[in-house]
Amino acid sequence: MSDTTTMVETDWRNLAIKAIQGEVLSREEALSVLRADDEELLAIMDAAYRVRRHFFGNKVKLNLIINAKSGYCPEDCGYCSQSRVSDAPIEKYTMLEKDVLVDGAKKAMAMQAGTYCIVASGRGPTPRELDQVVAAVEEIKSTLPMKICACLGILSQEQANRLKQAGVDRYNHNLNTSKDHYSHITSTHTYTDRIHTVETAKHAGMSPCSGVIMGMGETDDQLVDVAFSLRELDADSIPINFLNPIPGTPLAHLNDLDPRRCLKAIAMFRFVCPSKEIRASGGREVNLGMLQPLALYAANSVFVGDYLTTEGQEATADHKMIEDLGFEIEQCAL
Ligand code: SF4
């Protein structure tokens, strides 16, 4: 090993020590992770693993998504196949009936997913949609030992309070990208609207889940900005999605990501938000490819099963990956 390599490894380990000791990384340090040479990737992942292991051991949290309402969205998020500006040939349907939502929770249990994520397209829930979700959540919480995350768009405080009362543990509303890149992705709502919904969910007593979609033309600085914004927002759970450019969506032409950049980004989020649940999320299979297992040295959470309108790998493949790494699926503790 050369002197240079030894020096570099020591630097990454210093970042790990800083993160474990509760010191906030500087912007320059966060940027240096994203901009590091590919040769340093394993040293970076080793340092990120030290932080992950300190806070989460070798546990991996599994989450299952159900697309509770698909398509028909009046918003124009450029990455999304369900938006009004997308021509992607997706299945479209209104809010699923309560029994179907409850069955999904049983499927999540069978896949060892401790958290069931009820996700619906749209700007925000209608009164009828909220009633259906509330009824399903009440039944699931009275019969199954699992956590529920809802992701229904923009919420009023009253709606958030109702979800909390029904038993929703966590509310997801992603920042998606940095404040100054936001208008390039969506024009029908603002970054401030997003922050406001996360705060509303927190105020209702739900655990805030908010993350990003990388690969939407953002710069390194913008990716670092959103990492620090999520730290400031105190998001408990941070899904890192990797753009899967779906034909028919406005961002279909973007293809900026490679697996090494995705891994460096996950590590950067681990250093900036060391004690938070970092989830390797949508687009994981497509963008990380054969390097998927390495993500779990920094991330401590993944989705199993399919995403909203795209397929994930089989849950058995995820279980095997976790077993092969010597890691352990986290059992739901309520
Ligand atoms: S991300 Fe949500 S709000 Fe945006 S277009 Fe898709 S379904 Fe609508």
Tab-separated table of C-alpha atoms and ligand atoms in Angstrom:
chain	number	residue	atom	x	y	z
A	1	MET	CA	0.000	0.000	0.000
A	2	SER	CA	1.411	3.407	-0.966
A	3	ASP	CA	1.800	6.287	1.462
A	4	THR	CA	-0.821	8.203	-0.495
A	5	THR	CA	-3.401	5.457	-0.083
A	6	THR	CA	-2.683	5.168	3.631
A	7	MET	CA	-3.182	8.907	3.996
A	8	VAL	CA	-6.471	8.849	2.123
A	9	GLU	CA	-7.846	5.990	4.207
A	10	THR	CA	-6.894	7.827	7.370
A	11	ASP	CA	-8.824	10.888	6.161
A	12	TRP	CA	-12.005	8.930	5.492
A	13	ARG	CA	-11.715	7.276	8.882
A	14	ASN	CA	-11.416	10.707	10.462
A	15	LEU	CA	-14.742	11.604	8.870
A	16	ALA	CA	-16.222	8.463	10.420
A	17	ILE	CA	-14.857	9.388	13.856
A	18	LYS	CA	-16.249	12.896	13.512
A	19	ALA	CA	-19.686	11.570	12.522
A	20	ILE	CA	-19.760	9.067	15.379
A	21	GLN	CA	-18.753	11.745	17.865
A	22	GLY	CA	-21.634	13.956	16.733
A	23	GLU	CA	-19.542	16.565	14.955
A	24	VAL	CA	-21.127	18.063	11.867
A	25	LEU	CA	-19.185	17.547	8.664
A	26	SER	CA	-18.178	20.657	6.755
A	27	ARG	CA	-19.601	21.193	3.268
A	28	GLU	CA	-16.114	20.687	1.878
A	29	GLU	CA	-15.819	17.306	3.569
A	30	ALA	CA	-19.204	16.229	2.225
A	31	LEU	CA	-18.231	17.396	-1.252
A	32	SER	CA	-14.918	15.558	-1.034
A	33	VAL	CA	-16.793	12.261	-0.624
A	34	LEU	CA	-18.776	12.848	-3.832
A	35	ARG	CA	-15.683	13.991	-5.718
A	36	ALA	CA	-13.273	11.308	-4.534
A	37	ASP	CA	-11.519	9.123	-7.107
A	38	ASP	CA	-13.107	5.768	-7.737
A	39	GLU	CA	-9.919	4.187	-6.333
A	40	GLU	CA	-10.948	5.482	-2.919
A	41	LEU	CA	-14.400	3.940	-3.039
A	42	LEU	CA	-13.686	0.974	-0.769
A	43	ALA	CA	-11.932	3.168	1.803
A	44	ILE	CA	-14.974	5.476	1.790
A	45	MET	CA	-17.383	2.570	2.182
A	46	ASP	CA	-15.223	1.180	4.994
A	47	ALA	CA	-15.473	4.527	6.822
A	48	ALA	CA	-19.224	4.774	6.188
A	49	TYR	CA	-19.610	1.221	7.502
A	50	ARG	CA	-17.912	2.225	10.760
A	51	VAL	CA	-20.620	4.863	11.247
A	52	ARG	CA	-23.467	2.582	10.159
A	53	ARG	CA	-22.196	-0.187	12.461
A	54	HIS	CA	-21.901	2.189	15.396
A	55	PHE	CA	-25.557	3.251	15.139
A	56	PHE	CA	-27.256	0.216	13.619
A	57	GLY	CA	-24.938	-2.775	13.939
A	58	ASN	CA	-25.482	-5.143	11.025
A	59	LYS	CA	-29.269	-4.834	11.017
A	60	VAL	CA	-31.116	-4.131	7.754
A	61	LYS	CA	-34.601	-2.704	7.858
A	62	LEU	CA	-36.996	-3.843	5.131
A	63	ASN	CA	-39.889	-1.776	3.819
A	64	LEU	CA	-42.621	-2.704	1.359
A	65	ILE	CA	-44.475	-0.167	-0.801
A	66	ILE	CA	-48.018	-0.484	-2.023
A	67	ASN	CA	-49.076	1.887	-4.783
A	68	ALA	CA	-52.463	2.648	-3.274
A	69	LYS	CA	-53.557	4.960	-6.094
A	70	SER	CA	-51.803	5.081	-9.437
A	71	GLY	CA	-51.673	7.836	-12.045
A	72	TYR	CA	-54.217	10.644	-12.540
A	73	CYS	CA	-51.924	13.132	-10.811
A	74	PRO	CA	-52.387	16.812	-11.695
A	75	GLU	CA	-48.806	17.654	-10.641
A	76	ASP	CA	-45.885	17.784	-13.077
A	77	CYS	CA	-42.907	16.173	-11.298
A	78	GLY	CA	-40.503	15.475	-14.157
A	79	TYR	CA	-39.298	12.105	-12.865
A	80	CYS	CA	-42.716	10.627	-12.244
A	81	SER	CA	-44.614	8.272	-14.531
A	82	GLN	CA	-47.884	9.117	-12.755
A	83	SER	CA	-47.882	12.836	-13.495
A	84	ARG	CA	-50.119	14.599	-15.982
A	85	VAL	CA	-47.110	15.375	-18.169
A	86	SER	CA	-45.999	11.756	-18.456
A	87	ASP	CA	-46.861	9.518	-21.420
A	88	ALA	CA	-45.498	6.406	-19.729
A	89	PRO	CA	-47.912	3.490	-20.248
A	90	ILE	CA	-48.609	2.739	-16.584
A	91	GLU	CA	-51.537	1.067	-14.907
A	92	LYS	CA	-53.920	3.729	-13.546
A	93	TYR	CA	-56.464	3.223	-10.788
A	94	THR	CA	-58.201	5.117	-8.002
A	95	MET	CA	-57.575	4.472	-4.283
A	96	LEU	CA	-57.533	0.749	-3.510
A	97	GLU	CA	-60.245	-0.629	-1.259
A	98	LYS	CA	-59.490	-1.186	2.403
A	99	ASP	CA	-59.257	-4.973	2.074
A	100	VAL	CA	-56.636	-4.705	-0.655
A	101	LEU	CA	-54.574	-2.326	1.478
A	102	VAL	CA	-54.836	-4.721	4.428
A	103	ASP	CA	-53.804	-7.675	2.251
A	104	GLY	CA	-50.736	-5.707	1.220
A	105	ALA	CA	-49.712	-5.445	4.864
A	106	LYS	CA	-49.919	-9.235	5.194
A	107	LYS	CA	-47.699	-9.551	2.139
A	108	ALA	CA	-45.222	-7.160	3.768
A	109	MET	CA	-45.135	-9.374	6.878
A	110	ALA	CA	-44.489	-12.443	4.705
A	111	MET	CA	-41.513	-10.638	3.126
A	112	GLN	CA	-40.178	-9.736	6.612
A	113	ALA	CA	-40.778	-6.036	5.943
A	114	GLY	CA	-41.271	-4.316	9.294
A	115	THR	CA	-42.662	-1.185	7.664
A	116	TYR	CA	-45.534	-1.048	5.207
A	117	CYS	CA	-45.584	2.100	3.071
A	118	ILE	CA	-48.972	3.192	1.724
A	119	VAL	CA	-48.216	5.532	-1.157
A	120	ALA	CA	-50.790	7.343	-3.290
A	121	SER	CA	-50.395	9.585	-6.314
A	122	GLY	CA	-51.831	13.081	-6.266
A	123	ARG	CA	-51.230	16.507	-4.820
A	124	GLY	CA	-52.848	15.466	-1.556
A	125	PRO	CA	-55.608	13.126	-0.356
A	126	THR	CA	-59.309	13.824	-0.908
A	127	PRO	CA	-61.582	13.316	2.123
A	128	ARG	CA	-62.736	9.962	0.705
A	129	GLU	CA	-59.173	8.788	0.044
A	130	LEU	CA	-58.134	9.771	3.547
A	131	ASP	CA	-61.099	7.831	4.987
A	132	GLN	CA	-60.051	4.709	3.060
A	133	VAL	CA	-56.456	4.921	4.246
A	134	VAL	CA	-57.503	5.617	7.833
A	135	ALA	CA	-59.841	2.583	7.835
A	136	ALA	CA	-57.090	0.333	6.456
A	137	VAL	CA	-54.483	1.625	8.906
A	138	GLU	CA	-56.797	1.075	11.876
A	139	GLU	CA	-57.391	-2.510	10.852
A	140	ILE	CA	-53.721	-3.242	10.148
A	141	LYS	CA	-52.577	-1.750	13.449
A	142	SER	CA	-55.132	-3.775	15.385
A	143	THR	CA	-54.062	-7.075	13.807
A	144	LEU	CA	-50.419	-6.951	12.703
A	145	PRO	CA	-47.198	-6.016	14.555
A	146	MET	CA	-45.837	-3.627	11.976
A	147	LYS	CA	-45.068	0.013	11.380
A	148	ILE	CA	-46.970	2.033	8.830
A	149	CYS	CA	-45.621	4.856	6.732
A	150	ALA	CA	-48.035	6.902	4.647
A	151	CYS	CA	-47.120	8.987	1.632
A	152	LEU	CA	-50.185	10.811	0.360
A	153	GLY	CA	-48.805	14.185	-0.745
A	154	ILE	CA	-49.427	17.593	0.757
A	155	LEU	CA	-51.348	17.435	4.065
A	156	SER	CA	-53.296	19.884	6.167
A	157	GLN	CA	-52.657	19.729	9.908
A	158	GLU	CA	-56.102	18.212	10.405
A	159	GLN	CA	-55.387	15.436	7.908
A	160	ALA	CA	-52.005	14.765	9.503
A	161	ASN	CA	-53.584	14.558	12.958
A	162	ARG	CA	-56.144	12.046	11.671
A	163	LEU	CA	-53.449	9.823	10.193
A	164	LYS	CA	-51.497	9.906	13.436
A	165	GLN	CA	-54.608	9.085	15.430
A	166	ALA	CA	-55.361	6.120	13.136
A	167	GLY	CA	-51.910	4.683	13.903
A	168	VAL	CA	-49.640	5.933	11.132
A	169	ASP	CA	-46.115	5.853	12.560
A	170	ARG	CA	-44.266	7.701	9.842
A	171	TYR	CA	-45.047	10.133	7.029
A	172	ASN	CA	-42.977	10.280	3.858
A	173	HIS	CA	-42.633	13.430	1.831
A	174	ASN	CA	-39.345	13.688	-0.042
A	175	LEU	CA	-37.517	16.953	-0.595
A	176	ASN	CA	-36.268	15.210	-3.745
A	177	THR	CA	-33.660	17.824	-4.633
A	178	SER	CA	-32.146	21.084	-3.436
A	179	LYS	CA	-34.093	24.308	-3.086
A	180	ASP	CA	-32.403	25.970	-6.043
A	181	HIS	CA	-32.892	22.956	-8.337
A	182	TYR	CA	-36.491	22.342	-7.365
A	183	SER	CA	-38.152	24.486	-10.060
A	184	HIS	CA	-36.309	22.485	-12.748
A	185	ILE	CA	-38.089	19.342	-11.586
A	186	THR	CA	-41.589	20.500	-10.634
A	187	SER	CA	-43.577	23.682	-11.251
A	188	THR	CA	-46.931	22.844	-9.646
A	189	HIS	CA	-45.689	22.994	-6.067
A	190	THR	CA	-42.599	24.378	-4.380
A	191	TYR	CA	-39.736	23.233	-2.222
A	192	THR	CA	-41.261	25.316	0.577
A	193	ASP	CA	-44.549	23.369	0.213
A	194	ARG	CA	-42.517	20.192	0.708
A	195	ILE	CA	-40.766	21.467	3.823
A	196	HIS	CA	-44.121	22.612	5.177
A	197	THR	CA	-45.695	19.152	4.776
A	198	VAL	CA	-42.783	17.475	6.555
A	199	GLU	CA	-43.173	19.965	9.409
A	200	THR	CA	-46.941	19.347	9.491
A	201	ALA	CA	-46.389	15.597	9.784
A	202	LYS	CA	-43.841	16.151	12.569
A	203	HIS	CA	-46.231	18.445	14.376
A	204	ALA	CA	-48.866	15.710	14.317
A	205	GLY	CA	-46.382	13.383	16.007
A	206	MET	CA	-45.486	11.214	13.023
A	207	SER	CA	-41.854	10.364	12.410
A	208	PRO	CA	-40.606	12.358	9.408
A	209	CYS	CA	-39.321	10.424	6.408
A	210	SER	CA	-37.863	12.575	3.656
A	211	GLY	CA	-35.241	11.908	1.052
A	212	VAL	CA	-33.925	12.584	-2.413
A	213	ILE	CA	-33.903	11.427	-5.980
A	214	MET	CA	-30.385	11.748	-7.319
A	215	GLY	CA	-29.539	11.829	-10.994
A	216	MET	CA	-31.986	14.601	-11.921
A	217	GLY	CA	-29.285	16.916	-13.280
A	218	GLU	CA	-28.246	18.241	-9.864
A	219	THR	CA	-24.689	19.364	-9.175
A	220	ASP	CA	-22.519	17.982	-6.372
A	221	ASP	CA	-23.202	21.170	-4.430
A	222	GLN	CA	-26.954	20.707	-4.794
A	223	LEU	CA	-26.759	17.109	-3.581
A	224	VAL	CA	-24.787	18.273	-0.563
A	225	ASP	CA	-27.338	21.074	-0.005
A	226	VAL	CA	-30.211	18.620	0.224
A	227	ALA	CA	-28.244	16.365	2.585
A	228	PHE	CA	-27.728	19.290	4.980
A	229	SER	CA	-31.376	20.379	4.555
A	230	LEU	CA	-32.524	16.905	5.586
A	231	ARG	CA	-30.185	17.045	8.562
A	232	GLU	CA	-31.680	20.381	9.553
A	233	LEU	CA	-35.205	19.031	9.049
A	234	ASP	CA	-34.226	16.179	11.375
A	235	ALA	CA	-35.708	13.538	9.060
A	236	ASP	CA	-35.623	10.203	10.894
A	237	SER	CA	-35.578	8.219	7.698
A	238	ILE	CA	-33.876	9.279	4.472
A	239	PRO	CA	-34.670	7.349	1.305
A	240	ILE	CA	-32.051	7.862	-1.385
A	241	ASN	CA	-33.637	7.201	-4.754
A	242	PHE	CA	-31.615	6.924	-7.940
A	243	LEU	CA	-33.382	8.243	-11.023
A	244	ASN	CA	-34.761	5.436	-13.133
A	245	PRO	CA	-35.392	7.445	-16.310
A	246	ILE	CA	-38.778	6.105	-17.380
A	247	PRO	CA	-39.576	6.543	-21.089
A	248	GLY	CA	-42.438	8.995	-21.471
A	249	THR	CA	-41.411	11.180	-18.514
A	250	PRO	CA	-39.741	14.589	-18.988
A	251	LEU	CA	-36.510	13.334	-17.376
A	252	ALA	CA	-36.331	10.176	-19.512
A	253	HIS	CA	-33.236	11.510	-21.306
A	254	LEU	CA	-31.114	11.758	-18.149
A	255	ASN	CA	-28.582	9.051	-17.590
A	256	ASP	CA	-25.952	10.626	-15.336
A	257	LEU	CA	-25.499	8.000	-12.676
A	258	ASP	CA	-22.996	5.230	-12.318
A	259	PRO	CA	-22.836	2.761	-9.434
A	260	ARG	CA	-19.724	4.338	-7.874
A	261	ARG	CA	-21.341	7.780	-7.723
A	262	CYS	CA	-24.450	6.255	-6.142
A	263	LEU	CA	-22.332	4.568	-3.465
A	264	LYS	CA	-20.374	7.750	-2.714
A	265	ALA	CA	-23.677	9.613	-2.343
A	266	ILE	CA	-25.044	7.038	0.114
A	267	ALA	CA	-21.804	7.292	2.099
A	268	MET	CA	-22.025	11.103	2.068
A	269	PHE	CA	-25.553	10.966	3.472
A	270	ARG	CA	-24.362	8.527	6.157
A	271	PHE	CA	-21.604	10.947	7.223
A	272	VAL	CA	-23.923	14.001	7.188
A	273	CYS	CA	-26.867	12.265	8.919
A	274	PRO	CA	-24.988	9.547	10.809
A	275	SER	CA	-27.658	8.258	13.167
A	276	LYS	CA	-30.575	8.320	10.726
A	277	GLU	CA	-32.141	5.495	8.757
A	278	ILE	CA	-30.544	5.757	5.316
A	279	ARG	CA	-32.423	3.728	2.722
A	280	ALA	CA	-31.108	2.609	-0.657
A	281	SER	CA	-34.398	3.130	-2.458
A	282	GLY	CA	-36.013	3.344	-5.873
A	283	GLY	CA	-33.748	2.713	-8.844
A	284	ARG	CA	-31.335	0.690	-6.689
A	285	GLU	CA	-31.272	-2.355	-8.936
A	286	VAL	CA	-31.031	-0.346	-12.173
A	287	ASN	CA	-28.346	2.091	-11.010
A	288	LEU	CA	-26.205	0.103	-8.582
A	289	GLY	CA	-26.193	-3.048	-10.673
A	290	MET	CA	-23.697	-5.615	-9.429
A	291	LEU	CA	-22.528	-3.215	-6.684
A	292	GLN	CA	-25.866	-3.302	-4.841
A	293	PRO	CA	-24.555	-5.227	-1.819
A	294	LEU	CA	-21.913	-2.559	-1.147
A	295	ALA	CA	-24.699	-0.028	-0.549
A	296	LEU	CA	-25.569	-1.810	2.673
A	297	TYR	CA	-22.209	-0.913	4.182
A	298	ALA	CA	-23.532	2.664	4.364
A	299	ALA	CA	-27.312	2.257	4.172
A	300	ASN	CA	-29.227	0.309	6.823
A	301	SER	CA	-32.551	0.041	5.028
A	302	VAL	CA	-33.966	-1.029	1.653
A	303	PHE	CA	-37.299	-1.550	-0.043
A	304	VAL	CA	-38.234	-5.120	-0.873
A	305	GLY	CA	-40.564	-5.960	-3.713
A	306	ASP	CA	-41.622	-3.543	-6.423
A	307	TYR	CA	-41.578	0.241	-6.487
A	308	LEU	CA	-44.508	2.440	-7.526
A	309	THR	CA	-44.562	1.757	-11.250
A	310	THR	CA	-41.292	-0.125	-11.759
A	311	GLU	CA	-40.200	-3.573	-10.678
A	312	GLY	CA	-37.669	-4.327	-7.966
A	313	GLN	CA	-35.816	-7.598	-7.605
A	314	GLU	CA	-37.409	-10.565	-5.861
A	315	ALA	CA	-37.590	-10.299	-2.067
A	316	THR	CA	-35.761	-13.626	-1.878
A	317	ALA	CA	-32.812	-12.045	-3.716
A	318	ASP	CA	-32.707	-9.239	-1.139
A	319	HIS	CA	-32.906	-11.732	1.721
A	320	LYS	CA	-30.032	-13.705	0.172
A	321	MET	CA	-27.956	-10.552	-0.352
A	322	ILE	CA	-28.386	-9.644	3.321
A	323	GLU	CA	-27.531	-13.169	4.436
A	324	ASP	CA	-24.454	-13.323	2.171
A	325	LEU	CA	-23.188	-10.049	3.658
A	326	GLY	CA	-23.504	-11.569	7.125
A	327	PHE	CA	-26.117	-8.940	7.997
A	328	GLU	CA	-29.438	-9.508	9.691
A	329	ILE	CA	-33.004	-8.449	8.873
A	330	GLU	CA	-34.343	-6.156	11.571
A	331	GLN	CA	-37.469	-7.553	13.111
A	332	CYS	CA	-40.230	-5.068	13.695
A	333	ALA	CA	-40.155	-3.821	17.274
A	334	LEU	CA	-43.351	-2.028	18.220
B	1	SF4	S1	-44.406	12.498	-7.541
B	1	SF4	FE1	-46.420	12.514	-6.585
B	1	SF4	S2	-47.095	14.634	-6.798
B	1	SF4	FE2	-45.431	14.381	-8.261
B	1	SF4	S3	-46.432	13.780	-10.184
B	1	SF4	FE3	-45.873	11.878	-9.126
B	1	SF4	S4	-47.678	11.300	-7.994
B	1	SF4	FE4	-47.913	13.445	-8.552
